[in-house]
Amino acid sequence: MTQPISDQQIAQAVQILRDGGTVAMPTETVYGLAADALNPQAVERVFQIKGRPLNHPVIVHLAEPRQISDWAEDIHPDVWKLLDAFSPGPLTLILQKKANIPTVITAGQDTVGLRIPDHPVAQQLLRAFGGGLAAPSANRFTRVSPTQANDVQTDLGNDVEMILDGGPCPVGIESTIVDFTQVPPAILRLGAVTAEQIESVLGYQISLENVARTASPGQHRRHYAIPAEIRITEADLLVDAATMAAAQGQRTLILAQLPRPSALHQSVAWWQLPDELPELARVIYQTFREADRHEFELILICLPEETGIGAAIIDRIQRASYRPD
Ligand code: TXA
Ligand code: MG
């Protein structure tokens, strides 16, 4: 459940932002590390805190769809259709940027990512602040995004001046990114707003691949990661794979939407994942963090169905499991 924040805390957060500081804010997807989007030094500080390379653009968060035209130009009419349907919500649009936008936000590109978050605390903060807030996920570079205020505290500690605790994020994985600077528009990152939902609003097919190769660093293969090896495993191979790993002395955890089978060796941990996909999305990063706290060395995970938000969950699991050879 989302948690209310006092007007006094919001006023304090706004002051920090106006002074060029950083504030962690809850959104419906994940916690973001926010800074005044028009203050290049403040945005650079966000990169520094995250340990994020400067060639990764950040998303600008706005209170309302109509503010989009302060940040972007050549806005295709279909953009407004999508905004009508899905904003505020877990959707980021890549558009041609206006000239006045600091290049640190866009990593030197001529496009900008814009999103209107649907979280009461993010909305409260954005309205009180008035302008745009640049906010990447509030985690260290390549690590699992934070979905609770505690996660931000663990990852960034005192580097961030204030953490607004809005409770656990209701969506749990990052927004869908749609690039409107290519024709047809392309999904650069899967999320809770699905390709089918977008296509049904637009009335035509969009691209599921980044055909125009829009630079979207941050979409690299290893991401959302924890130290344990995460290995995607078919359901009927789980027991054998776990037994073998346990025999080699590896601290092993199985994550599957199935109950623990009785045949499983007792040294192997089995955490049953929720059946419902939105619930699974909501807890997946918490599950990875919890597994990390237990210091498992190997996680065998069974992929969920690819329907609805399932496709985005699979994408995140694949990135978390990616190991360069
Ligand atoms: O749900 C979300 O989108 C969260 C919350 C905090 O809003 N934010 C988030 O930000 O996930 P971050 O920085 O962790 O990921 C932003 C992604 C990156 O993959 C980046 O490459 C892409 O958005 N991006 C941002 N601006 C872009 C641009 N102009 N062109 C292409 N990709 C862009
Ligand atoms: Mg991120």
GROMACS .gro file of C-alpha atoms and ligand atoms in nm:
model
  359
    1MET     CA    1   0.000   0.000   0.000
    2THR     CA    2   0.122   0.346  -0.076
    3GLN     CA    3   0.199   0.563   0.222
    4PRO     CA    4   0.113   0.933   0.258
    5ILE     CA    5   0.382   1.196   0.311
    6SER     CA    6   0.330   1.518   0.505
    7ASP     CA    7   0.323   1.858   0.333
    8GLN     CA    8   0.618   1.953   0.550
    9GLN     CA    9   0.829   1.667   0.413
   10ILE     CA   10   0.731   1.762   0.058
   11ALA     CA   11   0.829   2.125   0.127
   12GLN     CA   12   1.166   2.009   0.260
   13ALA     CA   13   1.219   1.787  -0.046
   14VAL     CA   14   1.134   2.074  -0.281
   15GLN     CA   15   1.385   2.297  -0.101
   16ILE     CA   16   1.658   2.034  -0.140
   17LEU     CA   17   1.578   2.001  -0.511
   18ARG     CA   18   1.577   2.380  -0.565
   19ASP     CA   19   1.917   2.395  -0.392
   20GLY     CA   20   2.053   2.142  -0.642
   21GLY     CA   21   2.031   1.837  -0.414
   22THR     CA   22   1.890   1.489  -0.466
   23VAL     CA   23   1.578   1.323  -0.324
   24ALA     CA   24   1.469   0.960  -0.358
   25MET     CA   25   1.102   0.948  -0.456
   26PRO     CA   26   0.862   0.659  -0.484
   27THR     CA   27   0.692   0.605  -0.819
   28GLU     CA   28   0.442   0.334  -0.911
   29THR     CA   29   0.722   0.138  -1.084
   30VAL     CA   30   1.038   0.171  -0.874
   31TYR     CA   31   1.202   0.439  -0.656
   32GLY     CA   32   1.376   0.714  -0.851
   33LEU     CA   33   1.670   0.935  -0.754
   34ALA     CA   34   1.540   1.280  -0.841
   35ALA     CA   35   1.715   1.606  -0.921
   36ASP     CA   36   1.609   1.932  -1.086
   37ALA     CA   37   1.617   1.843  -1.457
   38LEU     CA   38   1.719   2.197  -1.553
   39ASN     CA   39   2.019   2.201  -1.318
   40PRO     CA   40   2.309   2.020  -1.492
   41GLN     CA   41   2.523   2.002  -1.175
   42ALA     CA   42   2.237   1.845  -0.981
   43VAL     CA   43   2.185   1.586  -1.256
   44GLU     CA   44   2.558   1.515  -1.268
   45ARG     CA   45   2.545   1.447  -0.895
   46VAL     CA   46   2.279   1.181  -0.962
   47PHE     CA   47   2.514   1.010  -1.210
   48GLN     CA   48   2.794   1.027  -0.955
   49ILE     CA   49   2.584   0.878  -0.675
   50LYS     CA   50   2.467   0.593  -0.896
   51GLY     CA   51   2.809   0.534  -1.048
   52ARG     CA   52   2.635   0.561  -1.383
   53PRO     CA   53   2.829   0.638  -1.702
   54LEU     CA   54   2.754   0.981  -1.844
   55ASN     CA   55   2.647   0.836  -2.180
   56HIS     CA   56   2.325   0.698  -2.028
   57PRO     CA   57   2.029   0.935  -2.072
   58VAL     CA   58   1.783   0.984  -1.783
   59ILE     CA   59   1.406   1.013  -1.785
   60VAL     CA   60   1.244   1.347  -1.700
   61HIS     CA   61   0.936   1.312  -1.479
   62LEU     CA   62   0.647   1.556  -1.509
   63ALA     CA   63   0.321   1.605  -1.317
   64GLU     CA   64   0.093   1.626  -1.618
   65PRO     CA   65   0.080   1.525  -1.986
   66ARG     CA   66   0.039   1.884  -2.109
   67GLN     CA   67   0.388   1.969  -1.975
   68ILE     CA   68   0.532   1.736  -2.241
   69SER     CA   69   0.530   2.023  -2.490
   70ASP     CA   70   0.765   2.223  -2.266
   71TRP     CA   71   1.027   1.952  -2.314
   72ALA     CA   72   0.965   1.801  -2.656
   73GLU     CA   73   0.891   1.923  -3.007
   74ASP     CA   74   0.755   1.771  -3.328
   75ILE     CA   75   0.514   1.575  -3.112
   76HIS     CA   76   0.323   1.325  -3.323
   77PRO     CA   77  -0.058   1.328  -3.259
   78ASP     CA   78  -0.038   0.960  -3.162
   79VAL     CA   79   0.176   1.059  -2.863
   80TRP     CA   80  -0.126   1.238  -2.717
   81LYS     CA   81  -0.339   0.929  -2.776
   82LEU     CA   82  -0.097   0.720  -2.573
   83LEU     CA   83  -0.076   0.983  -2.302
   84ASP     CA   84  -0.456   0.994  -2.283
   85ALA     CA   85  -0.470   0.620  -2.245
   86PHE     CA   86  -0.176   0.550  -2.014
   87SER     CA   87  -0.064   0.865  -1.832
   88PRO     CA   88  -0.018   0.908  -1.552
   89GLY     CA   89   0.125   0.559  -1.557
   90PRO     CA   90   0.423   0.331  -1.620
   91LEU     CA   91   0.501   0.463  -1.967
   92THR     CA   92   0.803   0.663  -2.090
   93LEU     CA   93   0.802   0.832  -2.430
   94ILE     CA   94   1.117   0.913  -2.623
   95LEU     CA   95   1.062   1.235  -2.821
   96GLN     CA   96   1.262   1.506  -3.001
   97LYS     CA   97   1.398   1.729  -2.729
   98LYS     CA   98   1.364   2.104  -2.708
   99ALA     CA   99   1.686   2.301  -2.740
  100ASN     CA  100   1.697   2.424  -2.379
  101ILE     CA  101   1.723   2.079  -2.220
  102PRO     CA  102   2.063   2.015  -2.062
  103THR     CA  103   2.264   1.760  -2.259
  104VAL     CA  104   2.355   1.573  -1.940
  105ILE     CA  105   1.990   1.455  -1.928
  106THR     CA  106   1.991   1.327  -2.284
  107ALA     CA  107   2.352   1.205  -2.284
  108GLY     CA  108   2.418   1.435  -2.577
  109GLN     CA  109   2.136   1.290  -2.791
  110ASP     CA  110   1.867   1.504  -2.950
  111THR     CA  111   1.588   1.306  -2.787
  112VAL     CA  112   1.445   1.309  -2.436
  113GLY     CA  113   1.259   1.047  -2.231
  114LEU     CA  114   0.947   1.182  -2.058
  115ARG     CA  115   0.714   1.016  -1.811
  116ILE     CA  116   0.420   1.111  -1.590
  117PRO     CA  117   0.435   0.883  -1.286
  118ASP     CA  118   0.117   0.759  -1.124
  119HIS     CA  119   0.209   0.762  -0.757
  120PRO     CA  120   0.050   1.003  -0.509
  121VAL     CA  121   0.386   1.096  -0.354
  122ALA     CA  122   0.559   1.149  -0.689
  123GLN     CA  123   0.261   1.357  -0.799
  124GLN     CA  124   0.267   1.558  -0.474
  125LEU     CA  125   0.639   1.626  -0.515
  126LEU     CA  126   0.618   1.713  -0.887
  127ARG     CA  127   0.329   1.951  -0.833
  128ALA     CA  128   0.499   2.125  -0.544
  129PHE     CA  129   0.828   2.147  -0.736
  130GLY     CA  130   0.659   2.272  -1.049
  131GLY     CA  131   0.920   2.165  -1.307
  132GLY     CA  132   1.067   1.843  -1.439
  133LEU     CA  133   1.259   1.598  -1.223
  134ALA     CA  134   1.532   1.389  -1.379
  135ALA     CA  135   1.520   1.051  -1.207
  136PRO     CA  136   1.688   0.723  -1.287
  137SER     CA  137   1.611   0.426  -1.066
  138ALA     CA  138   1.763   0.489  -0.720
  139ASN     CA  139   2.009   0.198  -0.724
  140ARG     CA  140   2.380   0.170  -0.795
  141PHE     CA  141   2.460   0.114  -1.161
  142THR     CA  142   2.354  -0.233  -1.299
  143ARG     CA  143   2.198  -0.343  -0.969
  144VAL     CA  144   1.837  -0.434  -0.894
  145SER     CA  145   1.603  -0.134  -0.890
  146PRO     CA  146   1.467  -0.040  -0.545
  147THR     CA  147   1.097  -0.101  -0.482
  148GLN     CA  148   1.098   0.004  -0.115
  149ALA     CA  149   1.246   0.303   0.070
  150ASN     CA  150   1.467   0.060   0.263
  151ASP     CA  151   1.628  -0.060  -0.059
  152VAL     CA  152   1.732   0.296  -0.142
  153GLN     CA  153   1.877   0.336   0.206
  154THR     CA  154   2.072   0.010   0.166
  155ASP     CA  155   2.202   0.098  -0.182
  156LEU     CA  156   2.271   0.470  -0.158
  157GLY     CA  157   2.282   0.537   0.217
  158ASN     CA  158   2.373   0.891   0.310
  159ASP     CA  159   2.467   0.988  -0.045
  160VAL     CA  160   2.106   1.090  -0.102
  161GLU     CA  161   1.987   1.389   0.095
  162MET     CA  162   1.632   1.272   0.156
  163ILE     CA  163   1.432   0.957   0.099
  164LEU     CA  164   1.056   0.995   0.072
  165ASP     CA  165   0.906   0.671   0.197
  166GLY     CA  166   0.587   0.607  -0.001
  167GLY     CA  167   0.568   0.238   0.084
  168PRO     CA  168   0.633  -0.049  -0.159
  169CYS     CA  169   0.597   0.033  -0.531
  170PRO     CA  170   0.274  -0.115  -0.667
  171VAL     CA  171   0.407  -0.213  -1.014
  172GLY     CA  172   0.755  -0.327  -0.913
  173ILE     CA  173   0.940  -0.310  -1.247
  174GLU     CA  174   1.045  -0.011  -1.455
  175SER     CA  175   0.822   0.169  -1.706
  176THR     CA  176   0.759   0.066  -2.066
  177ILE     CA  177   0.973   0.285  -2.297
  178VAL     CA  178   0.830   0.373  -2.639
  179ASP     CA  179   1.052   0.553  -2.889
  180PHE     CA  180   0.843   0.788  -3.100
  181THR     CA  181   1.139   0.915  -3.299
  182GLN     CA  182   1.130   0.606  -3.521
  183VAL     CA  183   0.852   0.497  -3.758
  184PRO     CA  184   0.672   0.290  -3.654
  185PRO     CA  185   0.737   0.365  -3.287
  186ALA     CA  186   0.947   0.103  -3.111
  187ILE     CA  187   0.943  -0.045  -2.764
  188LEU     CA  188   1.289   0.002  -2.613
  189ARG     CA  189   1.200  -0.154  -2.278
  190LEU     CA  190   0.906  -0.377  -2.186
  191GLY     CA  191   0.695  -0.286  -1.887
  192ALA     CA  192   0.349  -0.295  -1.735
  193VAL     CA  193   0.194  -0.118  -2.035
  194THR     CA  194   0.211  -0.397  -2.292
  195ALA     CA  195   0.274  -0.384  -2.667
  196GLU     CA  196  -0.081  -0.515  -2.728
  197GLN     CA  197  -0.231  -0.237  -2.516
  198ILE     CA  198  -0.029   0.025  -2.705
  199GLU     CA  199  -0.120  -0.122  -3.042
  200SER     CA  200  -0.488  -0.131  -2.957
  201VAL     CA  201  -0.480   0.242  -2.880
  202LEU     CA  202  -0.271   0.333  -3.187
  203GLY     CA  203  -0.452   0.098  -3.424
  204TYR     CA  204  -0.131  -0.026  -3.587
  205GLN     CA  205   0.164  -0.246  -3.507
  206ILE     CA  206   0.464  -0.106  -3.333
  207SER     CA  207   0.814  -0.243  -3.343
  208LEU     CA  208   0.928  -0.476  -3.069
  209GLU     CA  209   1.285  -0.424  -3.171
  210ASN     CA  210   1.490  -0.113  -3.164
  211VAL     CA  211   1.511  -0.117  -3.544
  212ALA     CA  212   1.653   0.233  -3.580
  213ARG     CA  213   1.908   0.140  -3.311
  214THR     CA  214   1.822   0.442  -3.104
  215ALA     CA  215   2.099   0.467  -2.851
  216SER     CA  216   1.942   0.358  -2.524
  217PRO     CA  217   2.234   0.266  -2.307
  218GLY     CA  218   2.111   0.112  -1.988
  219GLN     CA  219   1.951  -0.160  -2.196
  220HIS     CA  220   2.263  -0.372  -2.178
  221ARG     CA  221   2.233  -0.741  -2.124
  222ARG     CA  222   2.352  -0.763  -1.768
  223HIS     CA  223   2.131  -0.548  -1.551
  224TYR     CA  224   1.906  -0.575  -1.251
  225ALA     CA  225   2.173  -0.802  -1.111
  226ILE     CA  226   2.277  -0.952  -0.777
  227PRO     CA  227   2.600  -1.143  -0.703
  228ALA     CA  228   2.439  -1.491  -0.713
  229GLU     CA  229   2.431  -1.678  -1.041
  230ILE     CA  230   2.073  -1.676  -1.167
  231ARG     CA  231   2.007  -1.964  -1.407
  232ILE     CA  232   1.685  -1.992  -1.605
  233THR     CA  233   1.569  -2.354  -1.581
  234GLU     CA  234   1.276  -2.553  -1.724
  235ALA     CA  235   1.027  -2.668  -1.458
  236ASP     CA  236   1.092  -3.040  -1.515
  237LEU     CA  237   1.469  -2.998  -1.478
  238LEU     CA  238   1.462  -2.799  -1.153
  239VAL     CA  239   1.496  -3.090  -0.912
  240ASP     CA  240   1.784  -3.254  -1.100
  241ALA     CA  241   1.971  -2.927  -1.148
  242ALA     CA  242   1.929  -2.834  -0.781
  243THR     CA  243   2.034  -3.178  -0.659
  244MET     CA  244   2.351  -3.158  -0.865
  245ALA     CA  245   2.434  -2.808  -0.743
  246ALA     CA  246   2.366  -2.902  -0.381
  247ALA     CA  247   2.591  -3.208  -0.416
  248GLN     CA  248   2.868  -2.969  -0.516
  249GLY     CA  249   2.802  -2.771  -0.200
  250GLN     CA  250   2.645  -2.466  -0.368
  251ARG     CA  251   2.390  -2.277  -0.161
  252THR     CA  252   2.098  -2.317  -0.395
  253LEU     CA  253   1.756  -2.155  -0.419
  254ILE     CA  254   1.473  -2.243  -0.654
  255LEU     CA  255   1.221  -1.979  -0.758
  256ALA     CA  256   0.912  -2.116  -0.931
  257GLN     CA  257   0.537  -2.062  -0.938
  258LEU     CA  258   0.493  -2.420  -0.816
  259PRO     CA  259   0.481  -2.574  -0.472
  260ARG     CA  260   0.794  -2.745  -0.339
  261PRO     CA  261   0.812  -3.106  -0.456
  262SER     CA  262   0.869  -3.368  -0.186
  263ALA     CA  263   1.155  -3.527  -0.382
  264LEU     CA  264   1.377  -3.222  -0.338
  265HIS     CA  265   1.693  -3.248  -0.129
  266GLN     CA  266   1.641  -3.070   0.202
  267SER     CA  267   1.948  -2.849   0.165
  268VAL     CA  268   1.789  -2.679  -0.136
  269ALA     CA  269   1.566  -2.380  -0.064
  270TRP     CA  270   1.243  -2.340  -0.263
  271TRP     CA  271   1.047  -2.016  -0.260
  272GLN     CA  272   0.717  -2.030  -0.437
  273LEU     CA  273   0.653  -1.727  -0.658
  274PRO     CA  274   0.304  -1.577  -0.691
  275ASP     CA  275   0.081  -1.714  -0.967
  276GLU     CA  276  -0.062  -1.380  -1.071
  277LEU     CA  277   0.172  -1.192  -1.303
  278PRO     CA  278   0.116  -0.838  -1.166
  279GLU     CA  279   0.186  -0.972  -0.817
  280LEU     CA  280   0.497  -1.148  -0.946
  281ALA     CA  281   0.619  -0.821  -1.104
  282ARG     CA  282   0.558  -0.646  -0.774
  283VAL     CA  283   0.775  -0.888  -0.574
  284ILE     CA  284   1.042  -1.002  -0.820
  285TYR     CA  285   1.309  -0.748  -0.724
  286GLN     CA  286   1.232  -0.794  -0.353
  287THR     CA  287   1.278  -1.165  -0.406
  288PHE     CA  288   1.619  -1.111  -0.568
  289ARG     CA  289   1.722  -0.882  -0.283
  290GLU     CA  290   1.602  -1.131  -0.021
  291ALA     CA  291   1.796  -1.409  -0.198
  292ASP     CA  292   2.102  -1.185  -0.189
  293ARG     CA  293   2.060  -1.132   0.185
  294HIS     CA  294   2.051  -1.511   0.230
  295GLU     CA  295   2.376  -1.531   0.031
  296PHE     CA  296   2.258  -1.799  -0.207
  297GLU     CA  297   2.521  -1.880  -0.466
  298LEU     CA  298   2.291  -2.026  -0.729
  299ILE     CA  299   1.932  -1.937  -0.810
  300LEU     CA  300   1.740  -2.162  -1.044
  301ILE     CA  301   1.439  -1.978  -1.175
  302CYS     CA  302   1.147  -2.092  -1.383
  303LEU     CA  303   1.014  -1.829  -1.625
  304PRO     CA  304   0.650  -1.719  -1.600
  305GLU     CA  305   0.405  -1.709  -1.890
  306GLU     CA  306   0.487  -1.451  -2.157
  307THR     CA  307   0.142  -1.288  -2.157
  308GLY     CA  308   0.068  -0.935  -2.029
  309ILE     CA  309   0.334  -0.806  -1.792
  310GLY     CA  310   0.490  -1.156  -1.807
  311ALA     CA  311   0.698  -1.050  -2.109
  312ALA     CA  312   0.854  -0.766  -1.907
  313ILE     CA  313   0.919  -0.994  -1.609
  314ILE     CA  314   1.095  -1.242  -1.840
  315ASP     CA  315   1.304  -0.958  -1.983
  316ARG     CA  316   1.421  -0.857  -1.634
  317ILE     CA  317   1.497  -1.216  -1.532
  318GLN     CA  318   1.698  -1.265  -1.851
  319ARG     CA  319   1.904  -0.954  -1.784
  320ALA     CA  320   1.957  -1.050  -1.420
  321SER     CA  321   2.074  -1.393  -1.531
  322TYR     CA  322   2.306  -1.275  -1.805
  323ARG     CA  323   2.671  -1.371  -1.756
  324PRO     CA  324   2.937  -1.276  -2.004
  325ASP     CA  325   3.137  -1.586  -2.100
  326TXA     O1  326   1.001   0.327  -1.424
  326TXA     C1  327   1.097   0.396  -1.459
  326TXA     O2  328   1.115   0.432  -1.576
  326TXA     C2  329   1.196   0.438  -1.349
  326TXA     C3  330   1.123   0.534  -1.254
  326TXA     C4  331   1.215   0.591  -1.150
  326TXA     O3  332   1.060   0.633  -1.328
  326TXA     N1  333   1.311   0.499  -1.406
  326TXA     C5  334   1.408   0.429  -1.468
  326TXA     O4  335   1.516   0.506  -1.506
  326TXA     O5  336   1.403   0.309  -1.489
  326TXA     P1  337   1.658   0.446  -1.552
  326TXA     O6  338   1.745   0.564  -1.567
  326TXA     O7  339   1.700   0.342  -1.455
  326TXA     O8  340   1.628   0.387  -1.692
  326TXA     C6  341   1.597   0.476  -1.795
  326TXA     C7  342   1.608   0.410  -1.928
  326TXA     C8  343   1.752   0.380  -1.966
  326TXA     O9  344   1.756   0.251  -2.022
  326TXA     C9  345   1.783   0.485  -2.073
  326TXA    O10  346   1.872   0.438  -2.170
  326TXA    C10  347   1.645   0.510  -2.132
  326TXA    O11  348   1.557   0.501  -2.025
  326TXA     N2  349   1.637   0.644  -2.188
  326TXA    C11  350   1.622   0.762  -2.121
  326TXA     N3  351   1.625   0.866  -2.207
  326TXA    C12  352   1.640   0.815  -2.329
  326TXA    C13  353   1.653   0.870  -2.460
  326TXA     N4  354   1.650   1.001  -2.481
  326TXA     N5  355   1.668   0.786  -2.563
  326TXA    C14  356   1.672   0.654  -2.544
  326TXA     N6  357   1.662   0.593  -2.424
  326TXA    C15  358   1.648   0.673  -2.318
  327MG      MG  359   1.780   0.174  -1.378
   0.00000   0.00000   0.00000
